[in-house]
């Protein structure tokens, strides 16, 4: 990959992701220093999208590991294919092989199910490995992950150590439901993904939904920004803005001021808790629209 | 370079040797040495959390461009100012009072002597266990109370961990081992193997009322919270009065003197009635999603005197209840003779609470252990 910051920026823009220069710097450093990138930020600000866009930019596969509480090595690294193993033992029952030989067969590579982590380090081509919401996994898994990310090798008792054939681009995302360990943080490059500025959000809408009229896009962005300043439980993210823009276009609204009631009805795209919806009666919506128009 | 990294470390950044080497490598690379680029590159490399991210520019400018203030100087100067302000800083070392009000003057003198005579019984620690903590003022006695509280927290943790492991043995088949063992029998699984995942221990979140009415118990509870934070694998602590503040980070400071200084700085200027409702609201809004999960026990240490309307308290408690496993309210006044939970706040809270218990002495805290162990 051409690692200069400007080229990274341009490539991201090409695939429809509007990155800021700092993110571009971090991405090019990832390549240079072979470190994973840790992305933090509120839900819906486009953390996962970074990994997807990077995979498109580099034209390589994206391997995604979604973390959750209780995630263990069997779902993240590898697992033996027990059904096939049992079948194989039955088939070889009549052949006169010693138990050791049979065992060797059973624990052959062909009976191994590769899970995301193992898959990522054994690919021919460097993939993008997205470890999503790492904060949801347990501390034990985090420690294990740290080991894999620094050595890029995985040991399987029955097979031996598998070394990485390619070192993947690793992107970790965190929502901050749990404090990550200092060791993991230190190992990673860090980027905080914030809510976009008005200008940036406008460019995102233009890139993603070219069918939205310029004036309407401006109003949408202004309204969402005003909404984020309100005291809400869950601030709308970029994904919500895009949903809402698509919804407005879908029901044929070209100007927010024209039909306040319809706008109010579509707010379910932006406000995702009951308290927030109660806090935004039609009068408040009208006031906010008045401000941005 | 090393100087800059040292400055960052002083400000709480986690920077290792590898990072220093990588940072130097970036400088030596021609493509990167332009200042604006370098700033971004180092930011990505040297920051590890949001707090770092927000302060990096300031520190970078302060060190390399020599403008802006040296934050470190301010931190070390804290102690002077903190000791001048008469607040919570007497709490730590010598077992002073919660706030500097001299409670033992006047009317309380009688009680103080009473407690002293009691403590001369057969076993000093035994009598301390049942003594109401608001009557304990002698620094030495209070210090002993601290130790017992810490010990209890440790015991509680120990029990929890062990009981967790004893149950649930062998609920799921460990197919991997079963197959391995079956090879010797021609593929018939005769000897079975089981797997068990010990359930994770409880998470404890404590919210302590630091209002005037809870004054006398402050030092005692703080010591208890410290014990819990040190010994539980996952715990968080908050204090509230008119505002809510997360204090787990501060309390975990290894230097107790420094911890108390920081705590006192954070809580200066608090006055007026306790706004429990508002504080819980801000807890729900800002902290709940980070600190609560399905195996969290929320422990509120308060007397329930709230200046907010009780509806707010009720609604917010319901919200906490939805997110946590159990909601425990510890009210020191429960230990007083003839006390009835008549405070409006307390009444509003009752329907949402799983356990309302006294917490006026060491024994009452110890009584919590069996309850927590059952969960």
XYZ file of C-alpha atoms in Angstrom, chain B residues 23-298:
276
model
C 8.168 7.021 17.908
C 11.856 7.627 17.219
C 11.642 5.520 14.101
C 8.813 7.674 12.838
C 10.900 10.830 13.351
C 13.829 9.419 11.446
C 11.654 8.596 8.501
C 11.730 11.499 6.076
C 8.134 11.149 5.037
C 6.937 11.734 8.559
C 9.164 14.384 10.052
C 6.952 17.353 9.119
C 5.553 18.713 12.394
C 1.814 18.478 11.680
C 2.216 14.922 10.422
C 4.429 14.018 13.317
C 1.890 15.302 15.777
C -0.825 13.067 14.349
C 1.480 10.085 14.107
C 2.610 10.409 17.696
C -0.926 10.980 18.834
C -1.980 7.672 17.325
C 1.040 5.926 18.764
C 1.319 7.367 22.252
C -2.291 7.901 23.287
C -4.094 4.948 24.791
C -7.437 6.367 25.887
C -9.863 9.209 25.380
C -8.394 11.299 28.216
C -4.955 11.103 26.605
C -6.417 11.898 23.210
C -7.968 15.113 24.488
C -4.858 16.321 26.297
C -2.254 15.346 23.770
C -2.259 18.603 21.786
C -1.800 20.666 24.902
C 1.103 18.573 26.138
C 2.686 18.465 22.704
C 2.574 22.248 22.405
C 3.762 22.741 25.958
C 6.793 20.573 25.458
C 7.874 21.289 21.896
C 6.640 24.822 21.378
C 7.137 25.998 24.951
C 3.816 27.676 25.306
C 0.885 26.717 27.460
C 1.250 25.688 31.069
C 3.119 22.773 32.527
C 0.324 20.743 33.987
C 2.641 18.653 36.167
C 3.680 21.611 38.214
C 0.084 22.185 39.098
C -0.458 18.635 40.228
C 2.447 18.693 42.643
C 1.269 21.997 44.027
C -2.070 20.471 44.921
C -1.151 19.387 48.405
C -0.681 22.893 49.742
C -3.929 24.203 48.495
C -5.817 21.108 49.453
C -4.680 21.257 53.050
C -5.648 24.890 53.295
C -9.163 24.128 52.213
C -10.750 22.418 55.126
C -12.535 19.548 53.516
C -12.197 15.850 53.299
C -8.457 15.643 53.402
C -8.245 14.683 57.019
C -9.988 11.474 56.177
C -7.147 9.237 55.226
C -4.192 8.740 57.464
C -5.127 9.510 60.988
C -8.745 8.592 60.906
C -10.021 12.129 61.124
C -13.635 13.047 60.644
C -15.553 13.157 57.471
C -15.206 16.882 56.846
C -13.414 18.872 59.449
C -16.392 19.709 61.617
C -15.380 18.786 65.091
C -18.215 16.495 65.928
C -16.841 15.269 69.214
C -17.257 18.705 70.807
C -20.182 19.411 73.084
C -23.048 17.002 73.021
C -21.173 14.149 71.494
C -18.662 13.966 74.278
C -20.871 11.743 76.331
C -21.150 9.200 73.573
C -17.447 9.190 72.977
C -16.761 8.217 76.542
C -19.464 5.642 76.385
C -17.783 3.984 73.475
C -14.462 4.018 75.205
C -15.776 2.245 78.241
C -17.398 -0.334 76.050
C -14.215 -1.053 74.225
C -12.507 -2.054 77.440
C -14.479 -5.308 77.463
C -13.054 -8.772 77.030
C -12.330 -8.596 73.344
C -11.577 -5.263 71.841
C -12.442 -6.177 68.266
C -15.636 -7.931 69.213
C -17.058 -4.908 70.905
C -16.019 -2.763 67.984
C -18.020 -4.954 65.678
C -21.287 -4.044 67.316
C -20.498 -0.413 68.097
C -22.373 2.214 66.152
C -19.744 3.823 63.997
C -20.997 7.330 64.610
C -19.808 6.991 68.194
C -16.280 6.082 67.247
C -13.998 9.086 67.249
C -10.734 7.963 68.739
C -8.376 7.805 65.755
C -6.857 4.531 66.839
C -10.213 2.836 67.243
C -11.374 4.156 63.917
C -8.242 2.818 62.282
C -8.992 -0.590 63.749
C -12.506 -0.362 62.403
C -11.003 0.331 58.987
C -8.956 -2.818 59.199
C -11.922 -4.966 60.163
C -13.987 -3.488 57.340
C -11.253 -4.261 54.868
C -10.978 -7.778 56.225
C -14.709 -8.309 55.802
C -14.596 -7.186 52.218
C -11.801 -9.654 51.630
C -13.708 -12.511 53.243
C -16.766 -11.689 51.216
C -14.769 -11.877 48.031
C -13.119 -15.136 49.017
C -16.384 -16.864 49.754
C -17.967 -15.679 46.557
C -15.152 -17.003 44.456
C -15.137 -20.425 46.097
C -18.867 -21.044 45.994
C -18.945 -20.143 42.364
C -16.539 -22.868 41.521
C -18.181 -25.545 43.656
C -21.509 -25.429 41.786
C -22.170 -26.171 38.114
C -19.521 -28.818 37.740
C -19.765 -30.812 34.564
C -22.794 -29.378 32.855
C -21.456 -29.499 29.325
C -19.668 -32.295 27.508
C -16.110 -31.597 26.513
C -16.306 -33.182 23.073
C -12.648 -32.708 22.399
C -11.590 -34.860 25.348
C -14.395 -37.352 24.792
C -13.185 -38.065 21.289
C -9.623 -38.312 22.364
C -10.526 -40.850 25.017
C -12.780 -42.777 22.650
C -9.965 -43.657 20.260
C -8.792 -46.444 22.540
C -12.295 -47.954 22.429
C -12.580 -47.881 18.662
C -14.552 -44.693 18.586
C -17.163 -45.519 21.195
C -17.315 -42.771 23.755
C -17.192 -44.774 26.949
C -15.311 -42.428 29.202
C -16.924 -39.025 29.169
C -15.273 -35.743 29.982
C -17.007 -32.572 31.123
C -16.263 -28.946 30.902
C -17.372 -26.281 33.284
C -16.889 -22.596 33.122
C -16.757 -21.092 36.577
C -19.255 -18.246 36.516
C -17.707 -14.863 36.900
C -17.849 -13.366 40.370
C -20.250 -10.582 41.174
C -19.604 -7.026 40.258
C -20.224 -4.511 42.985
C -21.109 -0.880 42.348
C -21.310 1.336 45.421
C -22.927 4.746 45.568
C -22.237 6.650 48.739
C -24.173 9.594 50.068
C -21.709 12.250 51.245
C -24.259 14.685 52.641
C -24.144 16.331 56.046
C -26.623 13.882 57.525
C -24.347 10.987 56.619
C -21.315 12.858 57.890
C -20.530 10.652 60.809
C -20.358 7.475 58.778
C -18.327 8.914 55.911
C -14.875 7.839 57.047
C -16.127 4.372 57.923
C -17.837 3.790 54.570
C -14.945 5.192 52.589
C -12.657 2.709 54.270
C -15.089 -0.089 53.496
C -15.293 0.987 49.858
C -11.542 1.054 49.631
C -11.427 -2.513 50.906
C -13.985 -3.613 48.324
C -12.183 -1.874 45.467
C -8.913 -3.506 46.471
C -10.266 -7.005 46.804
C -13.190 -7.478 44.429
C -12.181 -8.271 40.892
C -14.718 -5.871 39.497
C -16.030 -2.979 41.528
C -16.803 0.691 41.128
C -17.410 3.437 43.636
C -19.223 6.750 43.436
C -19.964 9.493 45.935
C -22.871 11.872 45.600
C -24.250 14.875 47.356
C -25.420 17.605 45.038
C -23.444 16.057 42.211
C -22.276 12.541 41.437
C -18.598 11.720 41.072
C -16.884 8.478 40.170
C -14.132 7.853 42.674
C -12.934 4.311 41.880
C -9.928 5.583 39.972
C -8.918 7.944 42.773
C -9.514 5.421 45.544
C -7.309 2.863 43.822
C -4.358 5.249 44.018
C -1.629 3.323 45.815
C -0.589 6.359 47.784
C -3.410 6.930 50.294
C -2.322 10.460 51.071
C -2.460 11.421 47.400
C -5.786 9.637 46.979
C -7.323 11.664 49.780
C -5.927 14.898 48.358
C -7.478 14.176 45.007
C -10.740 13.155 46.609
C -10.900 16.327 48.641
C -10.174 18.446 45.578
C -12.975 16.752 43.704
C -15.516 17.322 46.434
C -14.728 20.866 47.529
C -17.493 23.381 47.506
C -20.308 20.926 48.037
C -23.140 22.351 50.018
C -26.911 22.457 50.124
C -29.362 19.586 50.303
C -28.723 16.125 48.966
C -30.119 15.636 45.492
C -30.269 11.860 45.368
C -32.714 11.803 42.467
C -30.612 14.058 40.253
C -27.440 12.225 41.149
C -28.929 8.861 40.236
C -30.192 10.397 37.030
C -26.701 11.444 36.110
C -25.486 7.990 37.104
C -27.980 6.413 34.718
C -27.152 8.843 31.959
C -23.378 8.801 32.076
C -22.104 5.785 33.953
C -24.729 3.048 33.971
C -23.889 1.632 30.575
C -20.234 1.306 31.512
C -20.501 -0.082 35.009
C -23.740 -2.091 35.121
C -24.366 -5.520 33.706
C -26.440 -8.584 34.468
C -24.296 -9.701 37.385
C -23.893 -6.375 39.113
C -25.107 -5.671 42.613
C -25.725 -1.979 43.158
